[in-house]
XYZ file of C-alpha atoms in Angstrom:
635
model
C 32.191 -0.075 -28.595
C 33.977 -3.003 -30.292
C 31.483 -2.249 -33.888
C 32.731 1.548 -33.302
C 35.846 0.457 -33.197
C 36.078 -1.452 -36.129
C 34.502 1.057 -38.508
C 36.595 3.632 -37.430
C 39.791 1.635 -38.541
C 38.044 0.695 -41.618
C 37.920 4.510 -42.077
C 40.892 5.035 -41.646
C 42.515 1.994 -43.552
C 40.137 3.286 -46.972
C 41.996 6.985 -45.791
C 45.473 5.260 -45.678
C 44.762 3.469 -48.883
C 43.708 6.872 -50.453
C 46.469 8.573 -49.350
C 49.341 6.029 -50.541
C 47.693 6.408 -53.922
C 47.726 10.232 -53.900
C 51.445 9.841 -52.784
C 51.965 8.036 -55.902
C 50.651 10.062 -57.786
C 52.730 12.878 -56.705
C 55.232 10.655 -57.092
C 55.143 9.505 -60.726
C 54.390 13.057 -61.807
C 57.495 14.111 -60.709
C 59.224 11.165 -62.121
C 57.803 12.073 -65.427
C 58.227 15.432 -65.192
C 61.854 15.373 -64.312
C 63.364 12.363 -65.665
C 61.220 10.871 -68.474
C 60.417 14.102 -69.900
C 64.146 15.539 -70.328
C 65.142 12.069 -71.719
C 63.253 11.834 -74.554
C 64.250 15.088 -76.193
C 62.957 18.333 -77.563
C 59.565 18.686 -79.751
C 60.316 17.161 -82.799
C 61.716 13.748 -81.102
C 58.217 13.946 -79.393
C 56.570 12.679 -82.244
C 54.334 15.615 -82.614
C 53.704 14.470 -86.226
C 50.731 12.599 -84.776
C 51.623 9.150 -84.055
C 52.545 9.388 -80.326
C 55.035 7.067 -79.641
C 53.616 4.594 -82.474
C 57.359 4.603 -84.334
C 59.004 4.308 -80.818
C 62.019 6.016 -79.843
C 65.399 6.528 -80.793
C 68.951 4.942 -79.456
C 69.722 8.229 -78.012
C 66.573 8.418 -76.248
C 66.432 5.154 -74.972
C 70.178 5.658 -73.757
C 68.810 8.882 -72.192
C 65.957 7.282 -70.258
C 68.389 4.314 -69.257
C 70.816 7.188 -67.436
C 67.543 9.008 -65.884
C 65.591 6.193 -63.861
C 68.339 3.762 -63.346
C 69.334 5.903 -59.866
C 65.521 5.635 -59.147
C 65.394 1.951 -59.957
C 68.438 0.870 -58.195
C 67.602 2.563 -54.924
C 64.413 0.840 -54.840
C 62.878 3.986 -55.416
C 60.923 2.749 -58.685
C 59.682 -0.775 -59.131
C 59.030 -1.232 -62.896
C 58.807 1.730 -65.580
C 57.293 1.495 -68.320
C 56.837 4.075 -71.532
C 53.754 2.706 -73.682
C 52.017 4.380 -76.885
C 48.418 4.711 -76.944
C 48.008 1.507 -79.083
C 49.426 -0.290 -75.770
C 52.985 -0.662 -77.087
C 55.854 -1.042 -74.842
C 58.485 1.350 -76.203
C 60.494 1.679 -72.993
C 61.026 -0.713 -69.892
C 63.298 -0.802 -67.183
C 64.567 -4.114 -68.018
C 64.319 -4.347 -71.871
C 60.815 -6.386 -71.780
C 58.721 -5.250 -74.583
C 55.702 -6.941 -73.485
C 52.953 -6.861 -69.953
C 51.822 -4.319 -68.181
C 48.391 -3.176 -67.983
C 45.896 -4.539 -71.088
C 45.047 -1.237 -73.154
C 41.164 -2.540 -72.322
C 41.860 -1.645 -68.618
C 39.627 1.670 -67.675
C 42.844 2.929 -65.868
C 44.791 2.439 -68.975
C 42.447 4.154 -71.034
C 41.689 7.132 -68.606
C 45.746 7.997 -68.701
C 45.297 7.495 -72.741
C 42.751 10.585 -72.670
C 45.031 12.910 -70.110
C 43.633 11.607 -66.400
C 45.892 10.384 -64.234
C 45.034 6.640 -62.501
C 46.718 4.944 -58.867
C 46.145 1.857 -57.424
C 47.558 0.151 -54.236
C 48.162 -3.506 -55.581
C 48.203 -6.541 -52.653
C 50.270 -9.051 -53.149
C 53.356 -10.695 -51.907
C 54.670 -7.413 -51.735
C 52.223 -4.470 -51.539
C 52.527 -1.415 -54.372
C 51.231 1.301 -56.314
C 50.353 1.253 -59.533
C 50.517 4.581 -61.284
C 49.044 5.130 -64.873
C 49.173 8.681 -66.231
C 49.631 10.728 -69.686
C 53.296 11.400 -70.741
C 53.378 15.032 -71.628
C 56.743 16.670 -72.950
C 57.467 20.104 -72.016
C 57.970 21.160 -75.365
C 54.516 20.719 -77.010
C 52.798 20.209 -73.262
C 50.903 17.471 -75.672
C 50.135 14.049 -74.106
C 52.616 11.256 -76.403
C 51.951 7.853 -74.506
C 51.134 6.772 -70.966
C 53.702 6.171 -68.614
C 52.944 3.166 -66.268
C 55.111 2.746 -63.225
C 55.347 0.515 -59.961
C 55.841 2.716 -56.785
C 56.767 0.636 -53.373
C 53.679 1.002 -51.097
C 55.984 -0.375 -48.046
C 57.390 3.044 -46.883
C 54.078 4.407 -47.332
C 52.181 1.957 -45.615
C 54.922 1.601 -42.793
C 54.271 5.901 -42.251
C 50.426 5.169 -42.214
C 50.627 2.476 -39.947
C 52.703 4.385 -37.630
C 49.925 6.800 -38.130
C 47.227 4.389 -38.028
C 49.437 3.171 -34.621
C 48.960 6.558 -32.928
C 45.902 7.099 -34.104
C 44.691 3.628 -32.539
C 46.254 4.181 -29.533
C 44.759 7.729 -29.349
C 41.356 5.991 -30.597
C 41.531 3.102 -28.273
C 42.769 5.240 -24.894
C 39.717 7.458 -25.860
C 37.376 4.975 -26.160
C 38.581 3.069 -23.281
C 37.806 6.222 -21.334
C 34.529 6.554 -22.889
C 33.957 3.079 -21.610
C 34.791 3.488 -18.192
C 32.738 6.648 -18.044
C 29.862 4.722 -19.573
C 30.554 1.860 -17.355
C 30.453 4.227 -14.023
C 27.383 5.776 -15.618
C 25.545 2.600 -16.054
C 27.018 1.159 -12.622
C 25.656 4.417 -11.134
C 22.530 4.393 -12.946
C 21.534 0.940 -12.438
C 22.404 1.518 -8.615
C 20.145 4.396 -8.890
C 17.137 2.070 -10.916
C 17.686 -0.703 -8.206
C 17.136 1.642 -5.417
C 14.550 3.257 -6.304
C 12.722 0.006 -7.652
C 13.908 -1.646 -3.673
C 11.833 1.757 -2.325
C 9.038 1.386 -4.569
C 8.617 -1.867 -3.768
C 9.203 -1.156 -0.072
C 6.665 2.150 -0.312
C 3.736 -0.758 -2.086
C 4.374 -2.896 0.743
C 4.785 -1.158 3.718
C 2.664 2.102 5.683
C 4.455 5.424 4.862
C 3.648 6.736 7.988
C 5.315 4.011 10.916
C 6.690 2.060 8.238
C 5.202 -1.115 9.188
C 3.994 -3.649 6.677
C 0.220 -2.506 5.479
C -2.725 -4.523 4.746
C -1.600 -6.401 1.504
C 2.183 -7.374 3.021
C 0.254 -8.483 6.055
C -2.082 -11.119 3.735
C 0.550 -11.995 2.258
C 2.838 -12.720 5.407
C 0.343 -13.809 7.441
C -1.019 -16.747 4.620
C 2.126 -17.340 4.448
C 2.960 -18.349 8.097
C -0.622 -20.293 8.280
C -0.012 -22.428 5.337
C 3.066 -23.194 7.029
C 1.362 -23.878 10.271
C -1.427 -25.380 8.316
C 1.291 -27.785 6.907
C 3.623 -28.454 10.225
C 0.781 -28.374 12.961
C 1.943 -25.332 14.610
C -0.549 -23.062 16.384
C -0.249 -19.207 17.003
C -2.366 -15.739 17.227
C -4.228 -13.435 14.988
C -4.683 -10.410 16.350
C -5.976 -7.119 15.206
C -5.688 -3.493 17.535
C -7.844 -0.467 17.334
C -6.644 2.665 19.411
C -9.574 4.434 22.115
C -10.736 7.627 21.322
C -8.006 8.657 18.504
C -10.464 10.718 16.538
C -10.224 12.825 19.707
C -6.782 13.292 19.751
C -7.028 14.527 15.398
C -10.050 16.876 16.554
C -8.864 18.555 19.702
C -4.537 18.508 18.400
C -4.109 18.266 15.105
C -3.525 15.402 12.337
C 0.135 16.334 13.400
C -0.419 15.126 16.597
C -2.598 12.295 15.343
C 0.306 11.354 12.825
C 2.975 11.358 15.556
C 0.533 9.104 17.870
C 0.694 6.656 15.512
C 3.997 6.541 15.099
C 5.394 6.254 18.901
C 2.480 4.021 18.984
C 3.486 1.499 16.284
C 7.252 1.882 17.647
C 6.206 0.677 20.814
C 4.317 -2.244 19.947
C 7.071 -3.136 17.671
C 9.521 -3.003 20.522
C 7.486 -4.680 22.647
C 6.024 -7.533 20.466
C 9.834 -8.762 19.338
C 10.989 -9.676 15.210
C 9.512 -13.067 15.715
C 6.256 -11.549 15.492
C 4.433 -9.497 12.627
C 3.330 -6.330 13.138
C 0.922 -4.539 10.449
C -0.927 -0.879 9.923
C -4.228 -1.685 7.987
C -5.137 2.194 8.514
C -6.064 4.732 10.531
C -6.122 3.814 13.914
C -5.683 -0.128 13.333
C -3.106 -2.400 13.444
C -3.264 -6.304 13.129
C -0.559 -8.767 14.571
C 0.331 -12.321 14.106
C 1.678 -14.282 16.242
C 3.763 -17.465 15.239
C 4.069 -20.440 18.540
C 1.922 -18.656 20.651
C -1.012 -20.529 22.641
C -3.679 -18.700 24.225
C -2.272 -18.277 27.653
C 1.247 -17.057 25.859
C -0.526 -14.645 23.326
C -2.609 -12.833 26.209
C 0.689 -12.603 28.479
C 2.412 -11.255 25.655
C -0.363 -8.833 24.405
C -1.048 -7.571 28.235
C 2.757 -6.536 28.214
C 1.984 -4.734 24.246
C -1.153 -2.829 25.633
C 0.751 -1.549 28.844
C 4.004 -0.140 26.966
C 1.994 1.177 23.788
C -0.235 2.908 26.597
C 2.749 4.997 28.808
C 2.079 7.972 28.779
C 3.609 10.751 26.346
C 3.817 14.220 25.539
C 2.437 15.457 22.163
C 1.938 19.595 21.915
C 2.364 19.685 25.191
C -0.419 17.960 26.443
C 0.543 14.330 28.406
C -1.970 11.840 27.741
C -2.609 7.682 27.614
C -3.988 6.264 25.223
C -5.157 2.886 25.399
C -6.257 0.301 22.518
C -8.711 -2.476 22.057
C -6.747 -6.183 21.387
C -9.335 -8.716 19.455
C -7.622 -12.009 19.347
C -8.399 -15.045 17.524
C -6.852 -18.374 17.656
C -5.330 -20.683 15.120
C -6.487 -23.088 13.878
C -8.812 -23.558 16.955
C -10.684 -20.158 15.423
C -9.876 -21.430 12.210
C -7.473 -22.111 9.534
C -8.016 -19.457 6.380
C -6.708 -15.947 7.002
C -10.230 -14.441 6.238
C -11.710 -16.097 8.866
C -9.560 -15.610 11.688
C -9.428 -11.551 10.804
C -13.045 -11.891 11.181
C -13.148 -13.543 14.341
C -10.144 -11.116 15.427
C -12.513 -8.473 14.953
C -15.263 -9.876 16.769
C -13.093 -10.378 19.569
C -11.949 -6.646 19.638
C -15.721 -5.326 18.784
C -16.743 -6.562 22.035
C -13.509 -5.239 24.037
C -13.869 -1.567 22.459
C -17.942 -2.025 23.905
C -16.515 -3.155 27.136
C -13.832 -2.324 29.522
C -11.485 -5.534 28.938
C -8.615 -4.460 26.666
C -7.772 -8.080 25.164
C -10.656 -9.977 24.626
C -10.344 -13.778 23.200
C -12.458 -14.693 20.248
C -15.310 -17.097 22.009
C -17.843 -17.665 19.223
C -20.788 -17.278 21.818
C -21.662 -13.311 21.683
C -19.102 -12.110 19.545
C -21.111 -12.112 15.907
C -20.066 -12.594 12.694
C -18.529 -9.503 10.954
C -18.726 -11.837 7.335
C -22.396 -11.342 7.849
C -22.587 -8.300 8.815
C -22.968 -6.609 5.384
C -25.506 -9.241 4.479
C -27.691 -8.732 7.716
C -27.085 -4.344 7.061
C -28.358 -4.731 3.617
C -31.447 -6.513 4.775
C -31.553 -4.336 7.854
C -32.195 -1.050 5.419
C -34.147 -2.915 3.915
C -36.473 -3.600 6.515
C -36.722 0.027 7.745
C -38.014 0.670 4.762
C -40.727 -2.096 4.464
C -41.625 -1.643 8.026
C -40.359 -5.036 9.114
C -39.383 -3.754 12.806
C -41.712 -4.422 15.577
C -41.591 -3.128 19.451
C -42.126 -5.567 21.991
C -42.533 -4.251 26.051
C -41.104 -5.784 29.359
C -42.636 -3.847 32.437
C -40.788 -2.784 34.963
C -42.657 -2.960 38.355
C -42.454 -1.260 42.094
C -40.757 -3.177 44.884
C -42.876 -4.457 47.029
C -45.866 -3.794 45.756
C -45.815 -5.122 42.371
C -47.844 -2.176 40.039
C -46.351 -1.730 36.824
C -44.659 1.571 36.392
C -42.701 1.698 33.243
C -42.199 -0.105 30.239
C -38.944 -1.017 28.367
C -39.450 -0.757 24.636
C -37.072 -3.988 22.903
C -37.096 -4.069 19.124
C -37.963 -7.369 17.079
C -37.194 -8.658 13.354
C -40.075 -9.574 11.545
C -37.976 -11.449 8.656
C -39.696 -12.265 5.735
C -37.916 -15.801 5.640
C -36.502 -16.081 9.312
C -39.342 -15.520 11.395
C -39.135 -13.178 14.293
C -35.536 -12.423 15.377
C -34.211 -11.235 18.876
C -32.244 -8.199 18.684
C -29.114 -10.442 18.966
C -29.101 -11.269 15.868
C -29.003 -7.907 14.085
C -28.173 -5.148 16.964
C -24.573 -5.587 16.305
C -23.894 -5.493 12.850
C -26.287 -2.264 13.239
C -24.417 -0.694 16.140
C -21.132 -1.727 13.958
C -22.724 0.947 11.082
C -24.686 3.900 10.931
C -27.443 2.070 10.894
C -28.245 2.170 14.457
C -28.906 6.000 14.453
C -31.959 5.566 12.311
C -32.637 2.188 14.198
C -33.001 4.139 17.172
C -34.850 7.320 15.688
C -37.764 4.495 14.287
C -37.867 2.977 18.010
C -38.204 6.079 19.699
C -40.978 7.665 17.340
C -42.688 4.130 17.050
C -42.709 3.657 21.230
C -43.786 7.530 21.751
C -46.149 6.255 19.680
C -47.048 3.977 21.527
C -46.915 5.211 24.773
C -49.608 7.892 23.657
C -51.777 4.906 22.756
C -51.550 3.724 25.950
C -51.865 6.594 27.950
C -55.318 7.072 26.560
C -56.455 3.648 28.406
C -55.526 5.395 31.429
C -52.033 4.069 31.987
C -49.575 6.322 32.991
C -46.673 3.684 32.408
C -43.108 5.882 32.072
C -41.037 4.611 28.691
C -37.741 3.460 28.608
C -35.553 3.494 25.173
C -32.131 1.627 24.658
C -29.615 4.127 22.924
C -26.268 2.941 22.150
C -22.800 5.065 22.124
C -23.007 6.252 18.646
C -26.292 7.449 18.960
C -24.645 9.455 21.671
C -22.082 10.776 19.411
C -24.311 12.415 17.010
C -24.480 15.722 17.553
C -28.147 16.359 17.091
C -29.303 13.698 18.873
C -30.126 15.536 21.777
C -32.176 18.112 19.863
C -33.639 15.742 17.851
C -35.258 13.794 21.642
C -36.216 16.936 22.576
C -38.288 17.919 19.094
C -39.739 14.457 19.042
C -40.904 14.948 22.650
C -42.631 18.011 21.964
C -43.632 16.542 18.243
C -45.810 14.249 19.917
C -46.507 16.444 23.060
C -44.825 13.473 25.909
C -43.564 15.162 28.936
C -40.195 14.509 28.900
C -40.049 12.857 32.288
C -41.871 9.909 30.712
C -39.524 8.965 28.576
C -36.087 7.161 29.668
C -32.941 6.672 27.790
C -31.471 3.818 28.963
C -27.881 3.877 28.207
C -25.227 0.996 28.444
C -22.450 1.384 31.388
C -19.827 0.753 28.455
C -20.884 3.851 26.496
C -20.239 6.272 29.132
C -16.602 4.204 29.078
C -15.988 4.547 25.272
C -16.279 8.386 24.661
C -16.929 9.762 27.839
C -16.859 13.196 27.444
C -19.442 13.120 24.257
C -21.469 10.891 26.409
C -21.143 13.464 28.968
C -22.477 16.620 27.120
C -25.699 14.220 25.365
C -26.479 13.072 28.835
C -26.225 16.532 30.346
C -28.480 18.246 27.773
C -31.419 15.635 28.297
C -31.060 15.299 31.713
C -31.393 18.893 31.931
C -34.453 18.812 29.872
C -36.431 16.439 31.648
C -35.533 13.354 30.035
C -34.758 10.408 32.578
C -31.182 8.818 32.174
C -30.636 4.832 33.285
C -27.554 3.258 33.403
C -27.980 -0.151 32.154
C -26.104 -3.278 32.965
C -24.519 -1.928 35.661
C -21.662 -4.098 37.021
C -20.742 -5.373 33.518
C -18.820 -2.227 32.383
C -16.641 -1.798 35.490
C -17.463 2.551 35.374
C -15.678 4.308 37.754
C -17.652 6.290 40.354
C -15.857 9.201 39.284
C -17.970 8.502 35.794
C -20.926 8.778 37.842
C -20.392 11.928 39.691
C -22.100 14.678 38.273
C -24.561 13.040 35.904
C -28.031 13.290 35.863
C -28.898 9.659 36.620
C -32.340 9.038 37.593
C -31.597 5.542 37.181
C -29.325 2.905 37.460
C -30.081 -1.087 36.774
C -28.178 -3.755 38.391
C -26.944 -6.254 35.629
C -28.500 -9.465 35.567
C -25.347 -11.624 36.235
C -25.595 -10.088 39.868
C -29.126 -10.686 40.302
C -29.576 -14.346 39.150
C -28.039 -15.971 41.975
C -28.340 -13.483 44.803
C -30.942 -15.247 46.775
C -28.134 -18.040 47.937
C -24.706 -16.030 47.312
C -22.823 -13.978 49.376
C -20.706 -12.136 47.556
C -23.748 -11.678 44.931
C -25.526 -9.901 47.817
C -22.691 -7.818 48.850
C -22.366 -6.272 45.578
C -26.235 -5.816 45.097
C -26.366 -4.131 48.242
C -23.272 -2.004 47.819
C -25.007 -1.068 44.219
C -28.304 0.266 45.346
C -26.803 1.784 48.778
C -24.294 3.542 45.726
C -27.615 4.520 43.979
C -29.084 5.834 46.678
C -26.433 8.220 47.912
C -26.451 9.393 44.393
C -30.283 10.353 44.276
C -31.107 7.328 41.631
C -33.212 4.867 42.119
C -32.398 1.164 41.503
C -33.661 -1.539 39.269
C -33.151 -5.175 39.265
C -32.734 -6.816 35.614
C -33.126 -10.700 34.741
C -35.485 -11.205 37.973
C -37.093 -15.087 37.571
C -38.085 -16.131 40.853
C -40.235 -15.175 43.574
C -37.046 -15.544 46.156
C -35.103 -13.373 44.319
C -37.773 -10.718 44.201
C -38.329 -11.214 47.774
C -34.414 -10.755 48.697
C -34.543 -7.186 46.541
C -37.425 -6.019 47.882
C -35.840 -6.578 51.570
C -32.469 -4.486 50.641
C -34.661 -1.656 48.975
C -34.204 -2.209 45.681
C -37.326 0.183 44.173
C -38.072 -1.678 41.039
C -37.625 -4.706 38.886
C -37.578 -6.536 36.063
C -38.048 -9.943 34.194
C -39.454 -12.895 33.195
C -41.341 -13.314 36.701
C -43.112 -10.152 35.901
C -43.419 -10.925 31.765
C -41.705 -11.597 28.713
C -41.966 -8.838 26.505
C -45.104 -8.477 24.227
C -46.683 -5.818 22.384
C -47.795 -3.208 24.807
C -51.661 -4.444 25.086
C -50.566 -8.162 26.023
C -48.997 -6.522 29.403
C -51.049 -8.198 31.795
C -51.117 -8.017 35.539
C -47.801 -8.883 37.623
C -47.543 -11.444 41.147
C -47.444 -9.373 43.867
C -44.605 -10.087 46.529
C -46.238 -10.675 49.987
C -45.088 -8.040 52.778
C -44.535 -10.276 55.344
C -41.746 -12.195 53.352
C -40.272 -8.856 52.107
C -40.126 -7.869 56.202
C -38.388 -11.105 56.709
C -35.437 -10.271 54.451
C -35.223 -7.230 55.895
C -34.918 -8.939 59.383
């Protein structure tokens, strides 16, 4: 604004300058043309023999050009006047001099010698114009010398700089409004920028849906408050959330719905976890906490109070429902230290509580897997299916009291190339945690009908029982695909059982519903394993076609000497019973413990008293429980 400024007033200075000059122009022209011209005479006092003003002029004509600018130069109105011949000559001067003035050399000089007309502003102590132009009598019209005169510039430069005044003030209001316009314009622009650069920033760091921080600002926080714990010795929570069944809430109502879940969801949490505490969306259904101060005890009070507000009930497209959510915590730094770690172990810990009934579920190490390795032991795991790596073993399953063998459980082995052979333990998870346990399954089920074919052709009409796990359950097809297996290899389906864990009828219940319906209406023998562990409601149980229902080992191991052990047994298999199922004992080691559940009716079990599992030809004979001890329990 200020360089605008300043080359507008040089503008109009060089315009001021410019017009002073054309001023004196005017000026001097009329000087000559009224005074200087009439004083020196008629044409032939005009020297128009040739010589100009060469001979210089008469006493009459000098008199005469005394009487016509001596009015002009006493009022100021003139400077200095001078009359010069083209050789430079001085033959008239307002005070007598015959000598200065321009040098004949000077281009001004010499332009007003050939007819042009020359003005000058001179600065000095006092600023004028210098005027140079042709002296032409108006009897011949014929140029005769070059009149030089000295105009003051004052009155002319005090009128331009009242002009130059307004204008400035005109200029300068104008431009002072342009400025403030400009200013509000950049004020409101810059407002504008920052804004939308605070919701940019905002909209990289936080969920656009419940507008909680997402996954990066929760690194980020979270490192953040363990390198400060790290640093201080403070101790606190990780903890990450998954939400029950919300894929059926986006099926059966709508992302809408699913969307607005979410939200009243993560507001509730919010609410109910506090601002000391950070509360992230990773996506989808999952949310991950931390939890700054809190020790184990405080972080499961806390979280117990989080899982019963987020669950209340609420309305969404008319239809009330509850939903509930999985809590995995882990503990720092007794879980450990780096954030990738403890988000591991976090999800460990809520793994196991969305394959269980327990809605918070501390990270323990024993059980819970490594997620870290999963992806290793999955990439292997393909890997394996495809080199046939996989290997069936069989536990039998015998008849209380007698002792016969009447079914076989198929359990699937590792042979690792490097690791030798490796319990289901240690791969099982990572495979039910993919999709690799649907073709997991499909290879036991076609290797054990196999199997089972083999040996029913040595005469052994042993039934087959096959783990499946919730996903399998959740696969459409899976029922059809039993079904065309059965008939692939022409089994009767009532030799095959599908043993299915009590926590799968708890995670989707009404797909495990439908599966279990169509292959129970088939034929195909349903068991409910580790029954006790999952905590199913009878009303689960009514109206399923369970043909069989095992009694978790945790109930079993001790029953011989406890009380309350044999209280639940016996309320299990009188359940059973009034149900139509029969009952079978898992984890059975000693011949007491056989002999108890062969006195309260239980019709079959299983363990390492009866055999370890082997491949199905190593099934030898089983130790028979005596009657008369059996009777005794009964008494």
């Amino acid at each position: 604004m200020v360089a605008l400024a300043a080359v507008m007033m040089q503008g109009y200075q060089r315009d001021a300058a410019e017009q002073g000059e054309s001023q004196g122009l005017a000026q001097a022209a009329v000087i000559a043309e009224m005074a200087i011209g009439p004083a020196l005479g008629g044409e032939e006092a005009s020297g128009a023999r040739g010589g100009g003003l060469t001979d210089g002029l008469s006493a009459s004509q000098t008199e005469g050009m005394h009487r016509a600018t001596e009015h002009a130069i006493f009022h100021g109105l003139v400077l200095r006047l001078r009359v010069r011949s083209f050789t430079g000559r001085v033959v008239f001067s307002d005070d007598g001099s015959t000598s200065g003035g321009v040098p004949v050399a000077d281009p001004d000089f010499q332009a007003a010698a050939n007819g042009g007309s020359r003005a000058k502003v001179l600065n000095g102590d006092v600023d004028v114009i210098r005027v140079l132009q042709p002296l032409i009598t108006s009897a011949s019209g014929q140029s005769i010398g070059v009149l030089e005169l000295y105009l003051p510039y004052e009155p002319i430069a005090k009128q331009l700089r009242e002009q130059v005044t307004s204008t400035w003030w005109r200029m300068g209001g104008g431009l002072a409004a342009l400025y403030l316009v400009l200013a509000l314009l950049a004020w409101w622009t810059t407002r504008s920028l920052s804004r939308y650069a605070a919701r940019q920033e905002h909209s990289a760091q936080h969920d656009a849906l419940t507008g909680l921080p997402n996954r990066a600002a929760f690194r980020a926080r979270a490192e953040t408050v363990l390198a400060g714990a790290a640093r201080d010795g403070g101790r606190g929570a990780v903890v990450l959330v998954d939400l029950n069944r919300f894929k059926e809430v986006n099926d059966t109502l709508g992302h809408l719905a699913g969307d607005e879940l979410l939200q009243v969801v993560a507001t509730r949490m919010r609410a109910a976890l506090g601002p000391e505490n950070i509360l992230a969306r990773l996506g989808g259904d999952e949310f991950a906490a931390v939890l700054p101060g809190l020790g184990a005890v405080e972080a499961m009070a806390l979280l117990a109070t989080v899982r019963e507000q987020a669950s209340e009930e609420l309305v969404l497209n008319g239809v009330p429902l509850r939903i509930e959510a999985s809590f995995g915590v882990a503990l720092y730094p007794e879980h450990g230290t780096a954030y990738q770690q403890l988000m591991h172990h976090a999800d460990a810990a809520m793994y196991q509580g969305k394959r269980g009934t327990t809605g918070i579920v501390l990270f323990s190490g024993a059980g819970a897997g490594h997620p870290h390795q999963w992806l290793m032991v999955q990439a292997e795991l393909r890997h394996a299916l495809e080199r046939d790596e996989l290997v069936l073993h069989y536990q039998p399953k015998v008849g209380l009291p007698g002792g016969e063998v009447r079914g076989l459980e198929a359990l699937v082995r590792w042979q690792h190339p490097h690791h030798g052979l490796l319990p289901p333990g240690e791969f099982l998870p990572a495979a039910e945690h993919s999709g690799l346990i649907v073709p997991l399954t499909e290879w036991v089920l076609r290797r054990a009908l196999a199997d089972q074919l083999c040996w029913t052709a040595t005469g052994q009409d042993w039934a087959l029982s096959v783990n499946v796990s919730a996903r399998n359950l959740e696969v459409p097809g899976f029922p059809r695909f039993v079904l065309d297996l059965l008939a692939e290899v022409g089994t009767p389906a009532h030799r095959l059982i599908l043993e299915v864990t009590e926590t799968a009828l708890v995670s989707d219940m009404d797909t495990a519903v439908r599966a279990i319906a169509q292959l129970g209406a088939s034929g195909v023998g349903i068991s409910v394993d580790d029954f006790g562990a999952g905590y199913t409601g009878l009303s689960q149980l009514r109206g399923l076609p369970i043909t069989e229902i095992k009694i978790d080992r945790a109930f079993v191991a001790d029953v011989a000497h406890d009380p309350q052990s044999q209280a639940i047994v016996r309320s299990v298999i009188e359940l059973a019973h009034g149900l139509g199922s029969r009952v079978t004992a898992e984890g059975v080691e000693t011949p007491e413990v056989c002999q108890w559940l062969a006195g309260v009716g239980c019709d079959e079990a299983q363990g390492y008293l009866f055999g370890r599992p082997v491949p199905w030809p190593q099934v030898g004979p089983v130790p028979v429980v005596p009657s008369t001890e059996v009777e005794e329990v009964r008494r």
